[in-house]
XYZ file of N, CA, C and O in Angstrom:
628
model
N 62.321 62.958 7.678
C 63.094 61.730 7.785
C 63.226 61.049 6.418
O 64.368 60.870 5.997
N 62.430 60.745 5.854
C 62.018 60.075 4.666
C 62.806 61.096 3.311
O 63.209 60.582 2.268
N 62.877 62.238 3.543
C 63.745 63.456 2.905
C 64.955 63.164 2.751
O 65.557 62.867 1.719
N 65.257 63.240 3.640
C 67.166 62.714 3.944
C 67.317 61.046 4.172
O 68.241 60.582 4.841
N 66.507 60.388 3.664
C 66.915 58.914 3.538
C 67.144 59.203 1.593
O 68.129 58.921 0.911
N 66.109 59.709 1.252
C 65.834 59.916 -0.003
C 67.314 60.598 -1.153
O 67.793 60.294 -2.246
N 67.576 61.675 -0.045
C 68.690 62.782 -0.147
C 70.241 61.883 0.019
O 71.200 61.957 -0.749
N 70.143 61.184 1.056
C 71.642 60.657 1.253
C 71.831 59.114 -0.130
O 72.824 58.601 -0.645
N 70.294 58.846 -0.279
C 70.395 57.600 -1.281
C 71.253 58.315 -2.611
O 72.258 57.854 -3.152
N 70.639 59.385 -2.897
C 70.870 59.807 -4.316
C 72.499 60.536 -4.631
O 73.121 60.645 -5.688
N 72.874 60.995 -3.094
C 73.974 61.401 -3.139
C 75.516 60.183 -3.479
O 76.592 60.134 -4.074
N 74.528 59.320 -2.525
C 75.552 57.924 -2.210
C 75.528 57.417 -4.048
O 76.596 57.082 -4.561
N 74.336 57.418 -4.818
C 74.351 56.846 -6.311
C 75.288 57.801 -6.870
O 76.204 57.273 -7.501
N 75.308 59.577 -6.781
C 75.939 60.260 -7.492
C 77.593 59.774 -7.335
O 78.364 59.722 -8.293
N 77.971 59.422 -5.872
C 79.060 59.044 -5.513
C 79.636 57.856 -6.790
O 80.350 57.859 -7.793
N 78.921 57.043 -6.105
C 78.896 55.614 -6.878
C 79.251 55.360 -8.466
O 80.130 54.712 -9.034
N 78.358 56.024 -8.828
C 78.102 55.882 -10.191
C 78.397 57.335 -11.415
O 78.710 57.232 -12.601
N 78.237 58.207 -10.867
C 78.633 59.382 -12.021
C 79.669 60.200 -11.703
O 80.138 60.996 -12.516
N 80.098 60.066 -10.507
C 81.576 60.831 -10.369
C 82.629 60.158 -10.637
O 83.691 60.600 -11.077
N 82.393 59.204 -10.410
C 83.844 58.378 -11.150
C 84.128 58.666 -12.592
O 85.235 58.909 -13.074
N 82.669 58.588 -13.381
C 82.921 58.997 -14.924
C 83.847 60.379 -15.528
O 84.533 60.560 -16.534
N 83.464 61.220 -14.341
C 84.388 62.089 -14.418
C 85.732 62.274 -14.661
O 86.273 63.169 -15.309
N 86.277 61.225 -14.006
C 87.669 60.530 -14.253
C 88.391 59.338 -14.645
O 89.301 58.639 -14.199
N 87.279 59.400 -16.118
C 87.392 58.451 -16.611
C 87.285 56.535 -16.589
O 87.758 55.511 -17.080
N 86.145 57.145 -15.485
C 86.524 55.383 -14.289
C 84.726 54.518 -14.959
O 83.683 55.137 -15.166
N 84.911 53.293 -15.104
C 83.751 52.787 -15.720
C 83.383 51.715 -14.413
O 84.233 51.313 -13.618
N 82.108 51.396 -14.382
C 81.961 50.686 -13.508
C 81.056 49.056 -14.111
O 80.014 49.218 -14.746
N 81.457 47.899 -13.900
C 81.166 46.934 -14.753
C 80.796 45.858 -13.508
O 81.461 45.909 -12.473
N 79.887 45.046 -13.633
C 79.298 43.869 -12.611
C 80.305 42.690 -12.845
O 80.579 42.600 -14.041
N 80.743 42.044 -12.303
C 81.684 40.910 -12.171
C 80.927 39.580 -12.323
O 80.738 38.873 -11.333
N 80.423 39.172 -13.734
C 79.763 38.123 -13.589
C 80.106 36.347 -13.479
O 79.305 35.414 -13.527
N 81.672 36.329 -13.310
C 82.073 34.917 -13.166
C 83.287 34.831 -12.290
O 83.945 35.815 -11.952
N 83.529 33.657 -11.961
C 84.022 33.515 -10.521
C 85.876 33.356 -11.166
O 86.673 32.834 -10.387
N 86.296 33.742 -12.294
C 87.496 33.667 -12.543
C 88.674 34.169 -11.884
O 89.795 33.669 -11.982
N 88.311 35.349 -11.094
C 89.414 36.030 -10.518
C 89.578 35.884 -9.039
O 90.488 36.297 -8.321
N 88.200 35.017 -8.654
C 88.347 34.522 -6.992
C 88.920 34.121 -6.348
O 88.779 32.899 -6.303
N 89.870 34.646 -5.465
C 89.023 35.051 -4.315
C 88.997 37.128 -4.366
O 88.276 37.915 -3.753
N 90.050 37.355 -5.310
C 90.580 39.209 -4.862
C 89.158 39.585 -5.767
O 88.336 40.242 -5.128
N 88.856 39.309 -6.902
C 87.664 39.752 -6.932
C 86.734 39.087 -7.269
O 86.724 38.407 -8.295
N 85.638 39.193 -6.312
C 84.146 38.281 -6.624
C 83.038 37.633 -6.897
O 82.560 37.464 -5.775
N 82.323 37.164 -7.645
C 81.560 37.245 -8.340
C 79.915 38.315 -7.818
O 79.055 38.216 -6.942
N 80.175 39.150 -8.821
C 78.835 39.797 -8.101
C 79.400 41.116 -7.847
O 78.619 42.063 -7.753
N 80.784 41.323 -7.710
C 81.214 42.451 -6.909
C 81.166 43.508 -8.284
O 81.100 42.961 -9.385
N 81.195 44.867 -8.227
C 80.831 46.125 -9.095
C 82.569 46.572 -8.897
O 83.219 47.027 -7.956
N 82.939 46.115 -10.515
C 84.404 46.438 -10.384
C 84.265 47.923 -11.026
O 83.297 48.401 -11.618
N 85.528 48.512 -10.731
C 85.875 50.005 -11.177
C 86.994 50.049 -12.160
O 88.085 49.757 -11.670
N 86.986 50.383 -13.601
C 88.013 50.268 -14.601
C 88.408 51.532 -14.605
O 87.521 52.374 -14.736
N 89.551 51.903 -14.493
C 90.454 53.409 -14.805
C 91.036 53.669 -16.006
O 92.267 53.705 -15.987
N 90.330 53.918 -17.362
C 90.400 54.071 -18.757
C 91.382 54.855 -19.137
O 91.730 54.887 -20.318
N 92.206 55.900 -17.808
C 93.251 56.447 -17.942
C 94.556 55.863 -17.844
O 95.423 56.737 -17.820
N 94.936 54.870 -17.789
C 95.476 54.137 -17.559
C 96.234 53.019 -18.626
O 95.930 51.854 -18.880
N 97.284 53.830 -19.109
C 97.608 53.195 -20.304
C 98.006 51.724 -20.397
O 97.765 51.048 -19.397
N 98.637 51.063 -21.546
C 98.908 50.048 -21.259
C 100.284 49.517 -20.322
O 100.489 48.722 -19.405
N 101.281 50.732 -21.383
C 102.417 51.101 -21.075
C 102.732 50.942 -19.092
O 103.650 50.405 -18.472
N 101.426 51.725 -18.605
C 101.293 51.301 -16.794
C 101.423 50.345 -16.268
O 101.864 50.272 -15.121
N 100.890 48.841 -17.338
C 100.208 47.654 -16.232
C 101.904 47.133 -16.662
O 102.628 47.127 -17.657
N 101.975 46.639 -14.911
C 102.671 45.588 -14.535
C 102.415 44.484 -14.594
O 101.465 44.169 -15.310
N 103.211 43.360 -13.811
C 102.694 41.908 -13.968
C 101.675 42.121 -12.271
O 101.742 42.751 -11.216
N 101.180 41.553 -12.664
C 100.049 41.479 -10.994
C 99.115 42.578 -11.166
O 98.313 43.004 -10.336
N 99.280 42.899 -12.114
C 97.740 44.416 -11.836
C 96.544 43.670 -12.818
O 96.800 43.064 -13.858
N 95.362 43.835 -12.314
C 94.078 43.465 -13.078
C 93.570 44.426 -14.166
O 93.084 45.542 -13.982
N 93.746 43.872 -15.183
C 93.556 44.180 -16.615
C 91.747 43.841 -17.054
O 90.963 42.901 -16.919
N 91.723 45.180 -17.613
C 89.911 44.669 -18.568
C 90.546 44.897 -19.778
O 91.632 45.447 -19.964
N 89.726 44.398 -20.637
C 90.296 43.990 -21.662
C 88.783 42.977 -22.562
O 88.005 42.304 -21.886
N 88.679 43.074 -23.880
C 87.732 43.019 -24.901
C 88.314 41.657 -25.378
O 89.445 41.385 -25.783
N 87.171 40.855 -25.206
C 87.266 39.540 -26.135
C 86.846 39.727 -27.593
O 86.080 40.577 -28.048
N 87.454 38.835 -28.181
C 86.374 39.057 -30.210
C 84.663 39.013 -29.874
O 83.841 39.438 -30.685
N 84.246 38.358 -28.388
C 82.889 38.490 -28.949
C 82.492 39.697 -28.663
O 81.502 40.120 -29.260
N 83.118 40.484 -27.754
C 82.750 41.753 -27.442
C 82.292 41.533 -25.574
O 81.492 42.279 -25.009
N 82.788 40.725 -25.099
C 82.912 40.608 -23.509
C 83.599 40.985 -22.999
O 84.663 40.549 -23.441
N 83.852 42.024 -21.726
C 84.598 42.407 -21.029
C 85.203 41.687 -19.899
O 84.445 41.741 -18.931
N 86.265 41.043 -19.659
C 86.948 40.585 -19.262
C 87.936 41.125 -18.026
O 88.940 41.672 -18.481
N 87.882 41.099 -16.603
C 88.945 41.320 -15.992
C 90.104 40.188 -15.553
O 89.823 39.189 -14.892
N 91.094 40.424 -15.903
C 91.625 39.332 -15.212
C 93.439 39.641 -14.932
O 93.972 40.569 -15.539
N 93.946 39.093 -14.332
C 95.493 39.141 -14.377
C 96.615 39.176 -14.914
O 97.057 38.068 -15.218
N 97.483 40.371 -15.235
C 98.209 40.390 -15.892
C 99.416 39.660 -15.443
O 99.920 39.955 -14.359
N 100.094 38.411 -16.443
C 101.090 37.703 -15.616
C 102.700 37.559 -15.992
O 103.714 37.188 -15.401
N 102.391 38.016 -17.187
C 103.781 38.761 -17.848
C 103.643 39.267 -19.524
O 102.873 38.716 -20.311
N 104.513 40.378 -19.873
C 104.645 40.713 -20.768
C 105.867 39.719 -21.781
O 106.808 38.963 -21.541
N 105.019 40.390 -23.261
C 105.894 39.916 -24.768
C 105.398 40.161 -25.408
O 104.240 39.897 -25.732
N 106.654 41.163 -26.055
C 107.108 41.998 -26.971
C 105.415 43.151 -27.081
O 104.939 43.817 -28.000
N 105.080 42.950 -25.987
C 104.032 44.552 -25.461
C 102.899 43.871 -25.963
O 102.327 44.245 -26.986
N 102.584 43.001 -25.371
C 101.455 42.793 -25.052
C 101.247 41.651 -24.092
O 102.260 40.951 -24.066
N 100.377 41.249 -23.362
C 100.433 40.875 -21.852
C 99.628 39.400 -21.737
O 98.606 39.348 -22.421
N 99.864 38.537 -21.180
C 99.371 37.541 -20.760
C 99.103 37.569 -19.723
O 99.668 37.894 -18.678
N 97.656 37.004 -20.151
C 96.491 37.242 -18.547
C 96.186 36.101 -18.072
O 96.726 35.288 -18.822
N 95.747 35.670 -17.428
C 94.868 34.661 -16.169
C 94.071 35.153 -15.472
O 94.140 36.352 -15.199
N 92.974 34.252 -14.937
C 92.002 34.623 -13.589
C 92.947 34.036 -12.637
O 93.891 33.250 -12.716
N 92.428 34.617 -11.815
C 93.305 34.190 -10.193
C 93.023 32.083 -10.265
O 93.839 31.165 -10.188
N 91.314 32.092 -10.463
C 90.822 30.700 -10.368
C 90.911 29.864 -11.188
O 90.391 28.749 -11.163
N 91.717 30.415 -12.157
C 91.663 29.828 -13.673
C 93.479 28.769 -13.353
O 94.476 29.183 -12.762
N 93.263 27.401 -14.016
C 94.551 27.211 -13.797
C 95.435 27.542 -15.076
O 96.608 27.903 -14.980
N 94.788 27.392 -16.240
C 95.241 28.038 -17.787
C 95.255 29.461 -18.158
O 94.237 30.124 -18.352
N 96.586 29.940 -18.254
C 96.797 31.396 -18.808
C 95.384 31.496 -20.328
O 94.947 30.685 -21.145
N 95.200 32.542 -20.100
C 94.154 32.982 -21.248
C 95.229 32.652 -23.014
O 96.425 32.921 -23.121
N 94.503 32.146 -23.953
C 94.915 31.952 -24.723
C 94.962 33.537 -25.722
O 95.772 33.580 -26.648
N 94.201 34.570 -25.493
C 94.473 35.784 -26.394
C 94.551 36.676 -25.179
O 94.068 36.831 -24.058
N 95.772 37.370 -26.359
C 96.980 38.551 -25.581
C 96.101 39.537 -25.831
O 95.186 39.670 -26.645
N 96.796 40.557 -24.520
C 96.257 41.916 -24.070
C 97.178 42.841 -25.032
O 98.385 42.976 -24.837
N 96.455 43.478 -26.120
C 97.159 44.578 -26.910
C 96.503 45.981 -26.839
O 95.478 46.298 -26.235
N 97.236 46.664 -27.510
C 96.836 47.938 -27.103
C 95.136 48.070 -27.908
O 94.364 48.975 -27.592
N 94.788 47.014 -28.946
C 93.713 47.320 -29.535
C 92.678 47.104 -28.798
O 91.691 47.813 -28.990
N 92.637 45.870 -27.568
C 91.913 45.724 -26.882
C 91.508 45.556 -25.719
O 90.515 44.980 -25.274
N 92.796 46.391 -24.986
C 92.821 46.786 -23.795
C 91.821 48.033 -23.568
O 91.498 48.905 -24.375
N 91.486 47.877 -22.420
C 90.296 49.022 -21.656
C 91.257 49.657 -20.817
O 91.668 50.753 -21.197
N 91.751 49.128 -19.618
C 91.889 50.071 -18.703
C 92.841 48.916 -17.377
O 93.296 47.773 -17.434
N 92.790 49.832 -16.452
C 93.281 49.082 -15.485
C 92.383 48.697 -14.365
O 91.940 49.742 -13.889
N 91.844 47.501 -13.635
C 90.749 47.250 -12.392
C 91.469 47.777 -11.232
O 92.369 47.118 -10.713
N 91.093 49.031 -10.757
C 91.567 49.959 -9.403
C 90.747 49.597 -8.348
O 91.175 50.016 -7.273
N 89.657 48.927 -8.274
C 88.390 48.420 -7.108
C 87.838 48.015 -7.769
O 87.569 48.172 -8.960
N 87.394 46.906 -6.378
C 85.847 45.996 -6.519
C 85.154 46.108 -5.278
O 85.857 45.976 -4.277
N 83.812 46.343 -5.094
C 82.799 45.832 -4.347
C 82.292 45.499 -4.393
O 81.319 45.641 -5.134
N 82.631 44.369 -3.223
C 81.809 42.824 -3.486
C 80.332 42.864 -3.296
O 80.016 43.547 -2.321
N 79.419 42.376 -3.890
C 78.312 42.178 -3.773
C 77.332 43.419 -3.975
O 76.115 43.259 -3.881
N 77.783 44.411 -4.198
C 77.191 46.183 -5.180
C 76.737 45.687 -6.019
O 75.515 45.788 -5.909
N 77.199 44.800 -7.457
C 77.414 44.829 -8.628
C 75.562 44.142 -8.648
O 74.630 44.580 -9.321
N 75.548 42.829 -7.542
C 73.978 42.177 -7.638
C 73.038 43.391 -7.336
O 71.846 43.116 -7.478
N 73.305 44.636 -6.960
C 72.624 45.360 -6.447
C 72.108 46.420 -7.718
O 71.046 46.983 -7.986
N 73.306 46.368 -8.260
C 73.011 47.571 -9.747
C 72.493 46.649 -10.598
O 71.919 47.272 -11.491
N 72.370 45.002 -10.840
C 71.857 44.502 -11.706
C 70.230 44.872 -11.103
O 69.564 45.717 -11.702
N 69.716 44.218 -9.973
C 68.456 44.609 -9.730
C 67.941 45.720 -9.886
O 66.789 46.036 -10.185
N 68.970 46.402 -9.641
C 68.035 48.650 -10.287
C 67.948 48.764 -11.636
O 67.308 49.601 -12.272
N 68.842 47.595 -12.168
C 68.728 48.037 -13.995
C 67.213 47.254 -14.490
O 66.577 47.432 -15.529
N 66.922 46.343 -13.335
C 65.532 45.862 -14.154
C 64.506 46.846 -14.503
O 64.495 47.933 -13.925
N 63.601 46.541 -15.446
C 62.778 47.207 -16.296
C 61.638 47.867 -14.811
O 61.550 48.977 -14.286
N 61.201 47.048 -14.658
C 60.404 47.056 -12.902
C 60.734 47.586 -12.086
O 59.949 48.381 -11.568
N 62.225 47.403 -11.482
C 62.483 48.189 -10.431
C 62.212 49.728 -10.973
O 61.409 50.509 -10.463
N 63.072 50.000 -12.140
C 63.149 51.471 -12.630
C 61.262 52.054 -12.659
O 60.959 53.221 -12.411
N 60.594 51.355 -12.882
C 59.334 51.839 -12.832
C 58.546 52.234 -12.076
O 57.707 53.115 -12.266
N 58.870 51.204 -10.512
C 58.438 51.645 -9.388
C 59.406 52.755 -8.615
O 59.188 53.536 -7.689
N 60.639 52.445 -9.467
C 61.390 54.181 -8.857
C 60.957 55.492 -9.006
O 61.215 56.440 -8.264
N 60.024 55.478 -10.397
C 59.585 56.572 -11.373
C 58.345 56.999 -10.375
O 57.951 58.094 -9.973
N 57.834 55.426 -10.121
C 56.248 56.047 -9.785
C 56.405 56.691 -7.978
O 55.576 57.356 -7.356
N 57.496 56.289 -7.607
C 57.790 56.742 -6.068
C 58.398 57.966 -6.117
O 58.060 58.579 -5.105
N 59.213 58.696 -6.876
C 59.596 59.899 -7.041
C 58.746 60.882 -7.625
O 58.928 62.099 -7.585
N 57.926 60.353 -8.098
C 56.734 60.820 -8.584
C 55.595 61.324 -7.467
O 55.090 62.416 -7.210
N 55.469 60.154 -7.006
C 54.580 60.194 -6.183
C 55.085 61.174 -4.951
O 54.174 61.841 -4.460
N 55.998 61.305 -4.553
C 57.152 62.258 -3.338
C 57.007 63.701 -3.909
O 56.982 64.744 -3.256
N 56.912 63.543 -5.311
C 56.665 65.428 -5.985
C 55.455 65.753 -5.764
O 55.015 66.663 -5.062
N 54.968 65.050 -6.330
C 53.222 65.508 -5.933
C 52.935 65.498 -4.405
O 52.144 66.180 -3.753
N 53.518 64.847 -4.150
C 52.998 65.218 -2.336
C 53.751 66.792 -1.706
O 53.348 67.571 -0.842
N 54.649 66.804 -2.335
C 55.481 68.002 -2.081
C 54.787 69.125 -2.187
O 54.244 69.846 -1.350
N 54.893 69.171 -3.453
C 53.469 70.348 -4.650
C 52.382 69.996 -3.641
O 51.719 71.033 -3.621
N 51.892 69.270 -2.915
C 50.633 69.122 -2.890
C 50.393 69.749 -1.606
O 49.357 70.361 -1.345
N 51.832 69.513 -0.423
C 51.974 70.719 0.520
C 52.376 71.864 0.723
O 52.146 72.651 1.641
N 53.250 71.963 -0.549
C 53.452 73.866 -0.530
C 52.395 74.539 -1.317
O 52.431 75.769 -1.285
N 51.502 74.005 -1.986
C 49.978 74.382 -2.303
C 49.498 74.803 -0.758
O 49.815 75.863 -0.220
N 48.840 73.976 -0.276
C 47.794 74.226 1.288
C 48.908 75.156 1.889
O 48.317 76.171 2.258
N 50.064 75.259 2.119
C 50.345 76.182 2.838
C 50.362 77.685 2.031
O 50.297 78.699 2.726
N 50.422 77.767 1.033
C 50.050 79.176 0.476
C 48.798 79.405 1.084
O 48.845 80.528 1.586
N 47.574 78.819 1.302
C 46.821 79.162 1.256
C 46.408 79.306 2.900
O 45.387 79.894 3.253
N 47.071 78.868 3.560
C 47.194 79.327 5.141
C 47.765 80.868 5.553
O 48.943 81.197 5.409
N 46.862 81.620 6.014
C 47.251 82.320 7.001
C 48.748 82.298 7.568
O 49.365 81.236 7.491
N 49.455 83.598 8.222
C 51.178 83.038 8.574
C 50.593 83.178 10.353
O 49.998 84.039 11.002
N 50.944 82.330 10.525
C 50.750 82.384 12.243
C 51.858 82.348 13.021
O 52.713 81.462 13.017
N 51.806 84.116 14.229
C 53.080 83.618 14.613
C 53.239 82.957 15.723
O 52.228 82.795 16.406
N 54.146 82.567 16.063
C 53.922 81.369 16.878
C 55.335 81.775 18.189
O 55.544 81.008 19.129
């Protein structure tokens, strides 16, 4: 039981988190309430890096690099002369710096809401430690029963 809780967790993370990379897809925590209500604070957005600029329309959610080096999703609300003016959904002021090709990321294809609080807690230093010492601890118990059964007799039954 405890096998296949273990088994479907890691499959559901491979899902989650490293197959998307495959196709170029980044996954980023949504830490402010700018784009609320379509996406949430907390929610684990999905950026599609394939996704040129040349693609985004007006209404598609744009990531995109501030000068301090913050990643930013927010609304694309019209173009000039190729490069894009954004807004949060909650924001009543259009963003004062344009979306160019230098610092555009990608396009926001999904969010799930409330994932994102979930990958912040696995990134703590702690959680990851007691993950180590529980997978750890699951090997050695493993090893520790296909040991005693070598050493059993085969009984048929």
């Amino acid at each position: 039981m405890a096998q296949g809780i273990l088994l479907a967790f890691f499959l559901a993370a491979a899902l989650v988190f490293f197959l998307p990379r495959l196709f170029h897809i980044s996954q980023h925590v949504v830490l402010s309430g700018s784009m609320e209500p379509a996406i949430r604070t907390g929610s684990l957005c999905f950026i599609d890096h394939r996704a040129g600029l040349g693609e985004i329309r007006e209404g598609d959610a744009v990531a995109f690099e501030r000068i301090d080096g913050s990643l930013v999703v927010h609304r694309a609300v019209r173009e000039e002369k190729g490069q894009f003016v954004t807004r949060g959904d909650a924001n009543p002021a259009e963003d004062l710096a344009r979306v160019t090709k230098e610092n555009y990321l990608g396009k926001a294809v999904l969010s799930v809401p409330y994932l994102g609080y979930a990958v912040m807690f696995l990134q703590r230093r702690e959680v990851k430690a007691a993950a180590g010492i529980l997978a750890a601890a699951f090997f050695l118990k493993e090893l520790l029963s296909a040991i005693n059964k070598e050493g059993k007799p085969y009984e048929k039954t």
